[in-house]
Amino acid sequence: MSTPDLLYSEAEDDLRAAVRSLLTDHCPPAAVLAEAESGRAYDAALWRALGAEMGTAGLLVPDKLGGQGATAREAAVVMEELGRAVAPVPYLTSAVLAVAALLGCDTGQPAVARLLGALAEGRTVGALAVPLSTAAGAAAPPAATVRADGDGTLSGQVSGVADAPGADVLLVPAAGTDGYGLYAVETAETSVTVEPLTSLDLTRPLATVTLTGAPARRLAGPDRAGAAIGRALLTGAGLLASEQLGVAEWCLTETVRHTKERHQFGRPIGSFQALKHRMAALWLELVSARATARYAADALATDSPDTPVAVAVAQAHCAEVAVHAAEECVQLHGGIGMTWEHPAHLYLKRAKSDQIALGTPGRHRETLAGLVDLAAPTG
């Protein structure tokens, strides 16, 4: 096995600079706060600029299928920046989960290729219709709660689907007489109901999807559907670690800035040793979080056999670092950190929501124990 390269390449640094510049101009904290209360599923103008015009929606899609032909390393850089901005765009769900699921299907099928091309161009938004809490790394794909009928329609319900309110197409796991399969369903159909839920993270809305005889296109059968969904969940969990890293970095950066500017007893509060120690300890956590997130992204990019281990380690660690950083950010900002006007609460909600997305840290530690043959203590 080759030694993973955890450093950022020049091309990745250039991509980061471009994405950060775009987000700085179009997605400042005040805009995110306003968008969070707008009731819209996502910021359509920002998604058009980021996904379509900049081309990040197609990073994981090969050139021959209309994408950019990049790897998970580049997508991880985008995820870091989106985490730093808590940007309200469907990148994780459309450009990562849905695209990864389609890449696991037979891309020689016209229906699969067309949908991949549309997602890569950013003109269509897709979502994988599984609960956001579905754990990655499980031995079997998630059980289908939707039934595939013989007339080519789907019926059933899926709860907690991330970004479903803004999706044009849902990729739905369903079981029928032909076995387990993955189907594409247009949300514009009258037989499809998307009912928004009250989400903790207002920047990533959840919904319950109900299908009542909805017309569907079969994308993969029992031979490929389970593996495609499993790979999508693993890819999503691995790249989610980079988003969590971005959340944590913003929280620490803003906390350091605030404690240098806020004075008490004639001194910046950041000069007090107790606060210095807390921020220094958090910085050390971020350093290790960056290493685990980069390793997961590199393993996904190189299709390393160590990918399941890398993803489990990254998720078990980064999820908790992001929550800790957000909690410290709220506390060390004092009273202003508790207000709706300050964006700290957006980061805490994103961090808490991400902590249970695609498997909790405890679930990933259990998975890791099995992968490295290290059974958990009993009794």
Short mmCIF file of C-alpha atoms in Angstrom, two decimals:
data_model
loop_
_atom_site.label_atom_id
_atom_site.label_comp_id
_atom_site.label_asym_id
_atom_site.label_seq_id
_atom_site.Cartn_x
_atom_site.Cartn_y
_atom_site.Cartn_z
CA MET A 1 0.00 0.00 0.00
CA SER A 2 1.40 3.42 -0.99
CA THR A 3 2.01 6.11 1.62
CA PRO A 4 -0.94 8.54 1.64
CA ASP A 5 -0.19 12.18 0.85
CA LEU A 6 -2.05 14.29 3.40
CA LEU A 7 -0.71 17.64 2.17
CA TYR A 8 -2.78 19.87 -0.09
CA SER A 9 -1.64 20.07 -3.68
CA GLU A 10 -1.27 23.37 -5.52
CA ALA A 11 -4.44 22.63 -7.49
CA GLU A 12 -6.33 21.94 -4.24
CA ASP A 13 -5.08 25.22 -2.76
CA ASP A 14 -6.27 27.05 -5.88
CA LEU A 15 -9.67 25.35 -5.65
CA ARG A 16 -9.94 26.32 -1.98
CA ALA A 17 -9.11 29.94 -2.75
CA ALA A 18 -11.75 30.09 -5.48
CA VAL A 19 -14.47 28.50 -3.35
CA ARG A 20 -13.62 30.64 -0.31
CA SER A 21 -13.70 33.80 -2.40
CA LEU A 22 -17.12 32.89 -3.78
CA LEU A 23 -18.49 32.07 -0.34
CA THR A 24 -17.05 35.26 1.15
CA ASP A 25 -18.87 37.31 -1.48
CA HIS A 26 -22.16 35.40 -1.63
CA CYS A 27 -22.46 33.60 1.70
CA PRO A 28 -21.46 35.86 4.63
CA PRO A 29 -22.88 34.95 8.06
CA ALA A 30 -25.62 37.60 7.79
CA ALA A 31 -26.84 36.07 4.52
CA VAL A 32 -26.82 32.56 5.99
CA LEU A 33 -28.86 33.77 8.97
CA ALA A 34 -31.37 35.45 6.66
CA GLU A 35 -31.57 32.39 4.42
CA ALA A 36 -32.10 30.09 7.40
CA GLU A 37 -35.36 31.87 8.20
CA SER A 38 -36.53 32.24 4.60
CA GLY A 39 -38.19 28.84 4.40
CA ARG A 40 -36.40 28.11 1.11
CA ALA A 41 -34.80 24.69 0.74
CA TYR A 42 -31.42 26.16 -0.25
CA ASP A 43 -29.79 29.28 -1.67
CA ALA A 44 -30.46 28.77 -5.40
CA ALA A 45 -28.24 31.65 -6.55
CA LEU A 46 -25.31 30.42 -4.48
CA TRP A 47 -25.79 26.84 -5.70
CA ARG A 48 -25.87 28.01 -9.32
CA ALA A 49 -22.62 29.95 -8.86
CA LEU A 50 -20.90 27.19 -6.92
CA GLY A 51 -22.22 24.03 -8.50
CA ALA A 52 -22.92 25.03 -12.10
CA GLU A 53 -20.71 28.02 -12.93
CA MET A 54 -17.69 26.95 -10.89
CA GLY A 55 -18.28 23.29 -11.76
CA THR A 56 -17.94 21.80 -8.29
CA ALA A 57 -21.17 19.81 -8.68
CA GLY A 58 -19.37 17.55 -11.14
CA LEU A 59 -16.05 17.08 -9.36
CA LEU A 60 -16.67 13.38 -8.69
CA VAL A 61 -18.12 12.68 -12.15
CA PRO A 62 -15.69 11.43 -14.84
CA ASP A 63 -14.97 13.68 -17.83
CA LYS A 64 -16.62 11.31 -20.29
CA LEU A 65 -19.87 11.56 -18.35
CA GLY A 66 -19.89 15.34 -18.29
CA GLY A 67 -18.08 16.03 -15.04
CA GLN A 68 -14.73 17.41 -13.95
CA GLY A 69 -13.00 14.07 -13.45
CA ALA A 70 -11.54 15.08 -10.09
CA THR A 71 -11.34 12.93 -6.97
CA ALA A 72 -12.58 12.86 -3.42
CA ARG A 73 -9.56 14.95 -2.38
CA GLU A 74 -10.84 17.95 -4.35
CA ALA A 75 -14.40 17.37 -3.16
CA ALA A 76 -13.08 17.28 0.42
CA VAL A 77 -11.57 20.75 -0.04
CA VAL A 78 -14.97 22.04 -1.16
CA MET A 79 -16.61 20.38 1.83
CA GLU A 80 -14.14 22.06 4.20
CA GLU A 81 -15.03 25.47 2.80
CA LEU A 82 -18.76 24.76 2.89
CA GLY A 83 -18.36 23.77 6.54
CA ARG A 84 -16.50 27.01 7.30
CA ALA A 85 -19.42 28.95 5.83
CA VAL A 86 -22.28 26.60 6.94
CA ALA A 87 -23.41 27.20 3.39
CA PRO A 88 -27.06 26.33 2.65
CA VAL A 89 -26.44 24.32 -0.54
CA PRO A 90 -27.14 20.65 -1.36
CA TYR A 91 -23.52 19.71 -2.08
CA LEU A 92 -23.31 16.71 0.29
CA THR A 93 -26.62 15.28 -0.84
CA SER A 94 -26.50 15.96 -4.58
CA ALA A 95 -22.82 16.22 -5.61
CA VAL A 96 -21.61 13.54 -3.19
CA LEU A 97 -24.29 11.05 -2.06
CA ALA A 98 -26.44 11.01 -5.20
CA VAL A 99 -23.47 11.11 -7.58
CA ALA A 100 -21.63 8.35 -5.71
CA ALA A 101 -24.75 6.16 -5.78
CA LEU A 102 -25.12 6.64 -9.54
CA LEU A 103 -21.43 5.91 -10.14
CA GLY A 104 -22.05 2.55 -8.46
CA CYS A 105 -24.70 1.73 -11.07
CA ASP A 106 -24.03 0.76 -14.67
CA THR A 107 -23.01 4.12 -16.13
CA GLY A 108 -23.37 2.62 -19.61
CA GLN A 109 -27.14 2.76 -19.14
CA PRO A 110 -28.54 5.89 -20.83
CA ALA A 111 -30.79 6.68 -17.86
CA VAL A 112 -27.86 6.59 -15.41
CA ALA A 113 -25.53 8.55 -17.70
CA ARG A 114 -28.13 11.25 -18.40
CA LEU A 115 -28.86 11.74 -14.71
CA LEU A 116 -25.16 11.87 -13.84
CA GLY A 117 -24.63 14.50 -16.51
CA ALA A 118 -27.50 16.60 -15.21
CA LEU A 119 -26.22 16.42 -11.64
CA ALA A 120 -22.67 17.24 -12.78
CA GLU A 121 -23.90 20.39 -14.52
CA GLY A 122 -25.68 21.49 -11.36
CA ARG A 123 -28.93 22.06 -13.26
CA THR A 124 -30.57 19.12 -11.49
CA VAL A 125 -30.45 18.54 -7.74
CA GLY A 126 -30.60 14.96 -6.51
CA ALA A 127 -30.96 13.35 -3.11
CA LEU A 128 -30.45 9.79 -1.92
CA ALA A 129 -33.74 8.89 -0.24
CA VAL A 130 -32.46 7.31 2.96
CA PRO A 131 -32.63 8.79 6.46
CA LEU A 132 -29.66 11.10 7.06
CA SER A 133 -28.87 9.09 10.18
CA THR A 134 -28.27 5.92 8.14
CA ALA A 135 -24.87 4.59 9.19
CA ALA A 136 -22.12 4.13 6.66
CA GLY A 137 -19.96 1.04 6.76
CA ALA A 138 -22.75 -1.43 7.59
CA ALA A 139 -22.45 -4.94 6.20
CA ALA A 140 -25.82 -4.66 4.42
CA PRO A 141 -27.53 -1.73 2.66
CA PRO A 142 -30.36 0.02 4.52
CA ALA A 143 -33.63 -1.90 4.51
CA ALA A 144 -36.09 -0.56 1.95
CA THR A 145 -39.25 1.05 3.31
CA VAL A 146 -40.58 1.58 -0.21
CA ARG A 147 -42.27 -1.10 -2.31
CA ALA A 148 -41.64 -1.51 -6.03
CA ASP A 149 -44.80 -2.65 -7.78
CA GLY A 150 -44.97 -4.61 -10.99
CA ASP A 151 -46.32 -1.65 -12.97
CA GLY A 152 -43.09 0.35 -12.51
CA THR A 153 -44.32 2.52 -9.66
CA LEU A 154 -43.14 2.97 -6.06
CA SER A 155 -45.16 3.26 -2.87
CA GLY A 156 -43.99 3.85 0.68
CA GLN A 157 -42.42 6.42 2.95
CA VAL A 158 -38.90 7.50 3.96
CA SER A 159 -38.29 9.91 6.87
CA GLY A 160 -35.39 12.23 7.57
CA VAL A 161 -34.20 12.64 3.96
CA ALA A 162 -31.68 15.49 3.81
CA ASP A 163 -32.28 18.22 1.21
CA ALA A 164 -35.33 16.43 -0.17
CA PRO A 165 -37.35 19.72 -0.11
CA GLY A 166 -35.13 21.18 -2.84
CA ALA A 167 -34.42 18.04 -4.85
CA ASP A 168 -35.57 17.51 -8.42
CA VAL A 169 -34.83 13.79 -8.39
CA LEU A 170 -34.84 11.25 -5.58
CA LEU A 171 -32.79 8.06 -5.71
CA VAL A 172 -34.98 5.62 -3.84
CA PRO A 173 -34.00 2.17 -2.55
CA ALA A 174 -37.03 -0.12 -2.95
CA ALA A 175 -37.84 -3.82 -2.77
CA GLY A 176 -40.28 -5.72 -4.95
CA THR A 177 -40.80 -8.97 -6.77
CA ASP A 178 -37.55 -8.32 -8.67
CA GLY A 179 -35.65 -7.88 -5.43
CA TYR A 180 -33.80 -4.89 -4.00
CA GLY A 181 -33.20 -2.03 -6.40
CA LEU A 182 -32.37 1.65 -6.77
CA TYR A 183 -34.91 3.82 -8.58
CA ALA A 184 -35.09 7.43 -9.78
CA VAL A 185 -38.26 9.38 -9.01
CA GLU A 186 -39.05 12.93 -10.15
CA THR A 187 -40.30 15.05 -7.26
CA ALA A 188 -42.55 17.02 -9.64
CA GLU A 189 -44.87 14.00 -9.88
CA THR A 190 -48.18 14.51 -8.10
CA SER A 191 -47.78 11.10 -6.50
CA VAL A 192 -44.69 12.33 -4.63
CA THR A 193 -45.13 14.28 -1.39
CA VAL A 194 -42.19 15.96 0.33
CA GLU A 195 -43.18 17.18 3.78
CA PRO A 196 -40.50 19.33 5.49
CA LEU A 197 -39.57 18.42 9.06
CA THR A 198 -38.38 20.75 11.80
CA SER A 199 -34.64 20.33 11.45
CA LEU A 200 -32.08 21.18 14.11
CA ASP A 201 -29.77 22.39 11.34
CA LEU A 202 -31.80 24.99 9.43
CA THR A 203 -29.17 25.09 6.68
CA ARG A 204 -29.69 21.43 5.76
CA PRO A 205 -33.44 20.76 5.74
CA LEU A 206 -34.93 17.32 6.32
CA ALA A 207 -38.22 15.96 5.03
CA THR A 208 -40.46 12.94 4.96
CA VAL A 209 -40.95 11.57 1.45
CA THR A 210 -44.20 9.75 0.67
CA LEU A 211 -44.70 7.90 -2.61
CA THR A 212 -48.13 6.70 -3.67
CA GLY A 213 -47.75 4.86 -6.94
CA ALA A 214 -45.02 7.20 -8.16
CA PRO A 215 -43.59 6.50 -11.65
CA ALA A 216 -39.97 5.38 -11.33
CA ARG A 217 -36.98 4.44 -13.50
CA ARG A 218 -34.99 1.47 -12.31
CA LEU A 219 -31.27 2.33 -12.19
CA ALA A 220 -29.84 -0.80 -10.57
CA GLY A 221 -31.08 -4.25 -9.56
CA PRO A 222 -30.12 -6.57 -6.73
CA ASP A 223 -26.69 -7.22 -8.22
CA ARG A 224 -25.54 -3.58 -7.91
CA ALA A 225 -28.01 -1.51 -5.90
CA GLY A 226 -26.86 -2.54 -2.43
CA ALA A 227 -23.19 -2.00 -3.22
CA ALA A 228 -23.91 1.35 -4.89
CA ILE A 229 -25.81 2.65 -1.87
CA GLY A 230 -23.15 1.32 0.51
CA ARG A 231 -20.39 3.05 -1.44
CA ALA A 232 -22.40 6.28 -1.51
CA LEU A 233 -22.84 6.23 2.26
CA LEU A 234 -19.14 5.50 2.78
CA THR A 235 -18.14 8.33 0.44
CA GLY A 236 -20.57 10.69 2.14
CA ALA A 237 -19.29 9.82 5.62
CA GLY A 238 -15.66 10.21 4.55
CA LEU A 239 -16.24 13.64 3.02
CA LEU A 240 -18.51 14.74 5.85
CA ALA A 241 -15.40 14.61 8.05
CA SER A 242 -13.94 17.44 5.96
CA GLU A 243 -17.09 19.51 6.47
CA GLN A 244 -16.79 18.90 10.22
CA LEU A 245 -13.17 20.03 10.04
CA GLY A 246 -14.28 23.25 8.33
CA VAL A 247 -16.91 23.89 11.00
CA ALA A 248 -14.32 23.41 13.75
CA GLU A 249 -11.77 25.66 12.05
CA TRP A 250 -14.20 28.56 11.72
CA CYS A 251 -15.22 28.19 15.37
CA LEU A 252 -11.63 28.29 16.63
CA THR A 253 -10.61 31.15 14.31
CA GLU A 254 -13.56 33.30 15.33
CA THR A 255 -13.08 32.49 19.01
CA VAL A 256 -9.41 33.52 18.90
CA ARG A 257 -10.33 36.73 17.06
CA HIS A 258 -13.08 37.57 19.56
CA THR A 259 -10.95 36.89 22.64
CA LYS A 260 -8.20 39.13 21.27
CA GLU A 261 -10.63 42.01 20.76
CA ARG A 262 -12.84 41.64 23.84
CA HIS A 263 -11.36 43.33 26.93
CA GLN A 264 -11.99 42.81 30.64
CA PHE A 265 -10.07 44.39 33.54
CA GLY A 266 -8.06 46.34 30.96
CA ARG A 267 -6.78 43.25 29.15
CA PRO A 268 -7.92 41.14 26.17
CA ILE A 269 -9.76 38.16 27.61
CA GLY A 270 -7.68 35.93 25.36
CA SER A 271 -4.63 36.79 27.46
CA PHE A 272 -6.04 34.93 30.46
CA GLN A 273 -4.20 31.65 30.84
CA ALA A 274 -7.32 29.54 31.41
CA LEU A 275 -8.72 30.60 28.04
CA LYS A 276 -5.37 30.23 26.29
CA HIS A 277 -5.18 26.62 27.44
CA ARG A 278 -8.69 25.85 26.18
CA MET A 279 -8.00 27.28 22.74
CA ALA A 280 -4.58 25.61 22.52
CA ALA A 281 -6.13 22.24 23.40
CA LEU A 282 -8.76 22.77 20.73
CA TRP A 283 -6.08 23.60 18.15
CA LEU A 284 -4.40 20.26 18.89
CA GLU A 285 -7.71 18.49 18.34
CA LEU A 286 -8.05 20.23 14.98
CA VAL A 287 -4.60 19.14 13.87
CA SER A 288 -5.46 15.48 14.43
CA ALA A 289 -8.91 16.00 12.89
CA ARG A 290 -7.30 17.38 9.75
CA ALA A 291 -5.04 14.35 9.49
CA THR A 292 -7.91 11.88 9.80
CA ALA A 293 -10.16 13.78 7.37
CA ARG A 294 -7.36 14.07 4.79
CA TYR A 295 -6.55 10.40 5.13
CA ALA A 296 -10.19 9.45 4.55
CA ALA A 297 -10.37 11.69 1.47
CA ASP A 298 -7.10 10.30 0.09
CA ALA A 299 -8.24 6.71 0.71
CA LEU A 300 -11.50 7.39 -1.15
CA ALA A 301 -9.61 9.08 -3.99
CA THR A 302 -7.20 6.18 -4.45
CA ASP A 303 -9.79 3.49 -3.74
CA SER A 304 -7.52 2.19 -1.02
CA PRO A 305 -8.44 -1.10 0.67
CA ASP A 306 -8.02 0.84 3.93
CA THR A 307 -10.96 3.13 3.07
CA PRO A 308 -13.50 1.66 5.55
CA VAL A 309 -10.97 2.01 8.39
CA ALA A 310 -10.01 5.54 7.33
CA VAL A 311 -13.64 6.65 7.15
CA ALA A 312 -14.54 5.11 10.50
CA VAL A 313 -11.56 6.79 12.21
CA ALA A 314 -12.32 10.15 10.59
CA GLN A 315 -16.00 10.12 11.52
CA ALA A 316 -15.40 8.88 15.07
CA HIS A 317 -12.95 11.74 15.66
CA CYS A 318 -14.04 14.70 13.52
CA ALA A 319 -17.68 14.61 14.60
CA GLU A 320 -16.73 15.13 18.24
CA VAL A 321 -14.08 17.75 17.49
CA ALA A 322 -16.62 19.81 15.55
CA VAL A 323 -19.14 19.71 18.37
CA HIS A 324 -16.49 20.57 20.97
CA ALA A 325 -15.23 23.50 18.86
CA ALA A 326 -18.76 24.84 18.39
CA GLU A 327 -19.51 24.54 22.10
CA GLU A 328 -16.31 26.39 22.98
CA CYS A 329 -17.16 29.05 20.40
CA VAL A 330 -20.55 29.71 21.97
CA GLN A 331 -19.19 29.73 25.52
CA LEU A 332 -16.11 31.89 24.91
CA HIS A 333 -18.15 34.46 23.01
CA GLY A 334 -20.08 35.05 26.22
CA GLY A 335 -23.50 36.66 25.97
CA ILE A 336 -23.27 37.54 22.26
CA GLY A 337 -22.63 33.87 21.46
CA MET A 338 -26.04 32.97 22.89
CA THR A 339 -27.99 35.32 20.62
CA TRP A 340 -29.78 34.54 17.36
CA GLU A 341 -27.96 37.43 15.65
CA HIS A 342 -24.53 35.85 16.10
CA PRO A 343 -23.86 32.92 13.74
CA ALA A 344 -22.29 30.70 16.44
CA HIS A 345 -25.56 28.82 16.90
CA LEU A 346 -25.58 27.89 13.20
CA TYR A 347 -22.23 26.16 13.62
CA LEU A 348 -23.31 24.37 16.80
CA LYS A 349 -26.46 23.11 15.07
CA ARG A 350 -24.53 22.00 11.97
CA ALA A 351 -21.97 20.24 14.18
CA LYS A 352 -24.65 18.45 16.24
CA SER A 353 -26.59 17.47 13.13
CA ASP A 354 -23.44 16.17 11.43
CA GLN A 355 -22.61 14.20 14.57
CA ILE A 356 -25.52 11.84 13.94
CA ALA A 357 -25.46 11.98 10.14
CA LEU A 358 -24.34 8.81 8.36
CA GLY A 359 -23.59 7.14 11.70
CA THR A 360 -22.78 8.41 15.18
CA PRO A 361 -19.19 8.41 16.53
CA GLY A 362 -20.10 5.43 18.70
CA ARG A 363 -21.41 3.54 15.70
CA HIS A 364 -18.22 4.25 13.77
CA ARG A 365 -16.09 3.11 16.71
CA GLU A 366 -18.04 -0.17 16.76
CA THR A 367 -17.45 -0.54 13.02
CA LEU A 368 -13.76 0.23 13.47
CA ALA A 369 -13.43 -2.36 16.23
CA GLY A 370 -14.72 -5.02 13.87
CA LEU A 371 -12.52 -3.88 10.98
CA VAL A 372 -9.30 -4.03 13.00
CA ASP A 373 -10.38 -7.13 14.92
CA LEU A 374 -10.39 -5.37 18.25
CA ALA A 375 -13.51 -6.39 20.10
CA ALA A 376 -15.08 -3.92 22.49
CA PRO A 377 -14.77 -4.75 26.21
CA THR A 378 -17.69 -6.68 27.66
CA GLY A 379 -19.14 -6.98 31.15
#
